[in-house]
PDB file of C-alpha atoms in Angstrom:
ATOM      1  CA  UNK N  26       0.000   0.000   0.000  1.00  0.00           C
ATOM      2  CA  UNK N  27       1.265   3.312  -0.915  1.00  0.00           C
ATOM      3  CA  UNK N  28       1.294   6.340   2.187  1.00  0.00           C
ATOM      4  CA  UNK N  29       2.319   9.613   0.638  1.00  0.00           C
ATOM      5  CA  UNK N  30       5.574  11.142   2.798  1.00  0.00           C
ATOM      6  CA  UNK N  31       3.891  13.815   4.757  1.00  0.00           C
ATOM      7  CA  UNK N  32       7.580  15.563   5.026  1.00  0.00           C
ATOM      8  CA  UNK N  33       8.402  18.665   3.119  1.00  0.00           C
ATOM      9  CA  UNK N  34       9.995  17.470  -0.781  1.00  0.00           C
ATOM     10  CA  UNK N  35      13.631  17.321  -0.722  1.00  0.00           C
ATOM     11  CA  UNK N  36      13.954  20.705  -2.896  1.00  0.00           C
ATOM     12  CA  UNK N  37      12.564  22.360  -0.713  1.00  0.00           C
ATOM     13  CA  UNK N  38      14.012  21.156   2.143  1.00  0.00           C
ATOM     14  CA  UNK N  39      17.214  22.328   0.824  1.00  0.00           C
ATOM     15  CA  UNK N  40      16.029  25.796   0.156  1.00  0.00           C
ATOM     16  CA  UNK N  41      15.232  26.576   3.632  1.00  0.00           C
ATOM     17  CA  UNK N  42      18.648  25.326   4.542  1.00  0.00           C
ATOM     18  CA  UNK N  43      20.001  28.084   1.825  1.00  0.00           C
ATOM     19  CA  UNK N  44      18.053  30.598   3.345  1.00  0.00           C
ATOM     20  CA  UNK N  45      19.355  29.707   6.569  1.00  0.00           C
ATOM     21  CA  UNK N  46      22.668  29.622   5.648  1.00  0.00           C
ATOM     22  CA  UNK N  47      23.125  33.302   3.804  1.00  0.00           C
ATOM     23  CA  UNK N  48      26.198  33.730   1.695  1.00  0.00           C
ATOM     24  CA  UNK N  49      27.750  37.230   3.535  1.00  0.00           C
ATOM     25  CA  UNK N  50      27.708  39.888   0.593  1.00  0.00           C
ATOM     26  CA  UNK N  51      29.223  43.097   0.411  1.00  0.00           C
ATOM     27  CA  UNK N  52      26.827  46.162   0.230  1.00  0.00           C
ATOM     28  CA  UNK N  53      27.312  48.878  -2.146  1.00  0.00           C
ATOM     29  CA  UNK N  54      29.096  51.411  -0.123  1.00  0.00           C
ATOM     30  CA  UNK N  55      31.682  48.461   0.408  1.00  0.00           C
ATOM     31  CA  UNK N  56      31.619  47.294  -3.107  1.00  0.00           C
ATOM     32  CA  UNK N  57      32.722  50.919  -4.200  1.00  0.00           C
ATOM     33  CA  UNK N  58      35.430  51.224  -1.231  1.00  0.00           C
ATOM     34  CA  UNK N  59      36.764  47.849  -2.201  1.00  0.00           C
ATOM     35  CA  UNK N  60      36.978  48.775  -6.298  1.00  0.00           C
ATOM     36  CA  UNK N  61      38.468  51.865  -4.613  1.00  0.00           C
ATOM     37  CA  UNK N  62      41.246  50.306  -2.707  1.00  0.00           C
ATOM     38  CA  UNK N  63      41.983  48.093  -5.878  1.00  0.00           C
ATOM     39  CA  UNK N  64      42.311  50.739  -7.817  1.00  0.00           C
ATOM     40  CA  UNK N  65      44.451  52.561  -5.666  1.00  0.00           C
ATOM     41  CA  UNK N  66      46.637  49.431  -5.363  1.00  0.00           C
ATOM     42  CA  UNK N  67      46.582  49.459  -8.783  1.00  0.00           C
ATOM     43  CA  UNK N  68      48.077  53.173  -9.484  1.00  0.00           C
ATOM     44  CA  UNK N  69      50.506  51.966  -6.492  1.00  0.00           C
ATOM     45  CA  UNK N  70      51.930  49.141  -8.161  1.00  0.00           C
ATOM     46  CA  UNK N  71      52.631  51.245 -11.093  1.00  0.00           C
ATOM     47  CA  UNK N  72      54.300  53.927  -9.495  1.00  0.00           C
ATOM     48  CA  UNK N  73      56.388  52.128  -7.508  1.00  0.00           C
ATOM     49  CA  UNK N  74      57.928  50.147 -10.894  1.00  0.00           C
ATOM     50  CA  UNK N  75      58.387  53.583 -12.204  1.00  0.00           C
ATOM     51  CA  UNK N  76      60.245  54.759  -8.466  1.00  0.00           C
ATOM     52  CA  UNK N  77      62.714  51.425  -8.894  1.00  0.00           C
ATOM     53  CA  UNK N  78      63.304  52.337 -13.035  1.00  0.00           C
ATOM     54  CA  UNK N  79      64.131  56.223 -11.889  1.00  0.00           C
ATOM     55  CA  UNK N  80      66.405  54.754  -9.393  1.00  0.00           C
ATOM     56  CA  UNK N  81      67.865  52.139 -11.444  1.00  0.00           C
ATOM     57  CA  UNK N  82      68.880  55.098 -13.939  1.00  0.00           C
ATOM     58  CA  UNK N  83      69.929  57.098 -10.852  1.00  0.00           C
ATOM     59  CA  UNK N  84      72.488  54.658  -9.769  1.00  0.00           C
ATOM     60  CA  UNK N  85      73.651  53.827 -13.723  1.00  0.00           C
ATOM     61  CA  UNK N  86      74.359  57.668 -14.128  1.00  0.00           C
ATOM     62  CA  UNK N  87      76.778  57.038 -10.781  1.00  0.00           C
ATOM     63  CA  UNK N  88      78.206  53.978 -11.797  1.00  0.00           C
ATOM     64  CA  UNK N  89      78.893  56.119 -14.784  1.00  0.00           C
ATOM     65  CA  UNK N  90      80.510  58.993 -13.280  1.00  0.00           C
ATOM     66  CA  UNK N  91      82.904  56.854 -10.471  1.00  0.00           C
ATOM     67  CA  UNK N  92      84.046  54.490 -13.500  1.00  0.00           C
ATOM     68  CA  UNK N  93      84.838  58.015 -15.752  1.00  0.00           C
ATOM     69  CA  UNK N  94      86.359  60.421 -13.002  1.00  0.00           C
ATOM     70  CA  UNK N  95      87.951  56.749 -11.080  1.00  0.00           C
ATOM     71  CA  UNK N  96      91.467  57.227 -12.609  1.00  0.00           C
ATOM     72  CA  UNK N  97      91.786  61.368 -12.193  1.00  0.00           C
ATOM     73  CA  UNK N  98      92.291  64.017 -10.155  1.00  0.00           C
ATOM     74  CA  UNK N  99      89.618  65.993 -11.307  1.00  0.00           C
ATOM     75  CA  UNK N 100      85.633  64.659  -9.983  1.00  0.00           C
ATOM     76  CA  UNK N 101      82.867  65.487 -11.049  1.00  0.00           C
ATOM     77  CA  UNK N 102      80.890  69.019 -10.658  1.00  0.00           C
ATOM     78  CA  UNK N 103      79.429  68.546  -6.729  1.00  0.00           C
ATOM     79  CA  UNK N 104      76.001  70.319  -7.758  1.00  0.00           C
ATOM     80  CA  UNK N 105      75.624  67.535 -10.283  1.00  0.00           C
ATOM     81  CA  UNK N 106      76.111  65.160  -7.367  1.00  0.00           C
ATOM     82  CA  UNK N 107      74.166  66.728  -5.149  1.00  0.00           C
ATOM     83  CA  UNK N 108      71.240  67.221  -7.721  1.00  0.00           C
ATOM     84  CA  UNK N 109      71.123  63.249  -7.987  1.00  0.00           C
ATOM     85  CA  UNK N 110      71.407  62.588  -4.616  1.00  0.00           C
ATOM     86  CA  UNK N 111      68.673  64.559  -3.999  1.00  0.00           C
ATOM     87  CA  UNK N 112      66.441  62.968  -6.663  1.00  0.00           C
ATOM     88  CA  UNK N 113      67.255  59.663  -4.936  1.00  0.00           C
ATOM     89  CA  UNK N 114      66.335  60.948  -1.682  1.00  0.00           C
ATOM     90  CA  UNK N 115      62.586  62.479  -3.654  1.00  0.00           C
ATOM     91  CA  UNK N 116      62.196  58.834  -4.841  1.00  0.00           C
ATOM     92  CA  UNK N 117      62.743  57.293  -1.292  1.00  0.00           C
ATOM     93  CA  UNK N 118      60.445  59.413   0.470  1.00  0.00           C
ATOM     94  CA  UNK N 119      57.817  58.991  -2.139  1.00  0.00           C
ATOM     95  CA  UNK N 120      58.505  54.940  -1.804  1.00  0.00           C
ATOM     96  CA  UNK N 121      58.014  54.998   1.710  1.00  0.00           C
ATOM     97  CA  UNK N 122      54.644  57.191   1.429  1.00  0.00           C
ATOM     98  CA  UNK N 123      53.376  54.670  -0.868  1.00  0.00           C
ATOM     99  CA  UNK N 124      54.602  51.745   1.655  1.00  0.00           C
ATOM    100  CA  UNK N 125      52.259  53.575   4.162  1.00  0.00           C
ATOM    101  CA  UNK N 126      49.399  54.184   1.329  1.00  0.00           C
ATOM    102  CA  UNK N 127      49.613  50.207   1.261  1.00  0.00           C
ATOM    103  CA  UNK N 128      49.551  49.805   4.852  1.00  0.00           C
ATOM    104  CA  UNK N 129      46.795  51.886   5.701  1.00  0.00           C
ATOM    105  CA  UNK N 130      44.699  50.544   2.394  1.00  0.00           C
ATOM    106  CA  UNK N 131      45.182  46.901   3.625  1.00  0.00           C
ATOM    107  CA  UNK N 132      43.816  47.798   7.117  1.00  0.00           C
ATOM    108  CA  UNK N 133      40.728  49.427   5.453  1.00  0.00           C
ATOM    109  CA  UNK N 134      39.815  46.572   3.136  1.00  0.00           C
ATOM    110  CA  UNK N 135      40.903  44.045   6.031  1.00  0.00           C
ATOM    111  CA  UNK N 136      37.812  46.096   8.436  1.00  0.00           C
ATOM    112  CA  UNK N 137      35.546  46.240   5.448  1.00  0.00           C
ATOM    113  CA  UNK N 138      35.592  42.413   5.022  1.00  0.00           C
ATOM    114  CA  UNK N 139      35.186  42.056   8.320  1.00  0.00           C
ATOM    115  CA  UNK N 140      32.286  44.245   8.521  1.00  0.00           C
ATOM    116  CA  UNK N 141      30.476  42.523   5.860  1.00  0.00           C
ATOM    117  CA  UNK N 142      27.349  40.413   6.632  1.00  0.00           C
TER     118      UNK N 142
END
């Protein structure tokens, strides 16, 4: 004899166990912040490769001048010196101002994950 299952069909069953367990989505504000942040890591990135080729050339130009003015008496004009030392010290302040762009951007998306529900 045949008794019809007075339970709930499997499907849906499984769809109230869905429902139950929610999937944690990020709203829109936090959608923006995080294409934001990736952005911004983005633009970092980029600028920092073109930091470590302007420093590259920075230290080529020295290895330059040592190898050329090595064997004399005579070394090369100091403001010239000076001029690229300074450039290097630009590029190093600008690297670690990005370092702490990263920092602080990591923290942000790391609470905005955190926050989303």
């Amino acid at each position: 004899m045949f008794r019809p299952n007075r339970t709930q069909p499997k499907h849906e069953a499984d769809n109230e166990k869905v429902a139950e367990n929610r999937i944690p989505v990020p709203d829109d504000h936090q959608l923006e912040l995080l294409a934001e942040l990736r952005e911004r890591r983005t633009i970092r990135i980029d600028r920092q490769e073109e930091i470590r080729d302007q420093a590259t050339t920075i230290m080529r130009v020295v290895c330059f001048i040592v190898a050329r003015y090595a064997h004399g008496h005579q070394g090369p004009c100091r403001q010239f010196l000076w001029m690229l030392e300074f450039q290097m010290r630009v590029l190093i302040v600008e690297m670690i101002t990005l370092l702490a762009e990263e920092e602080f951007d990591r923290q942000l998306e790391e609470e905005t994950w955190d926050r989303v529900d």
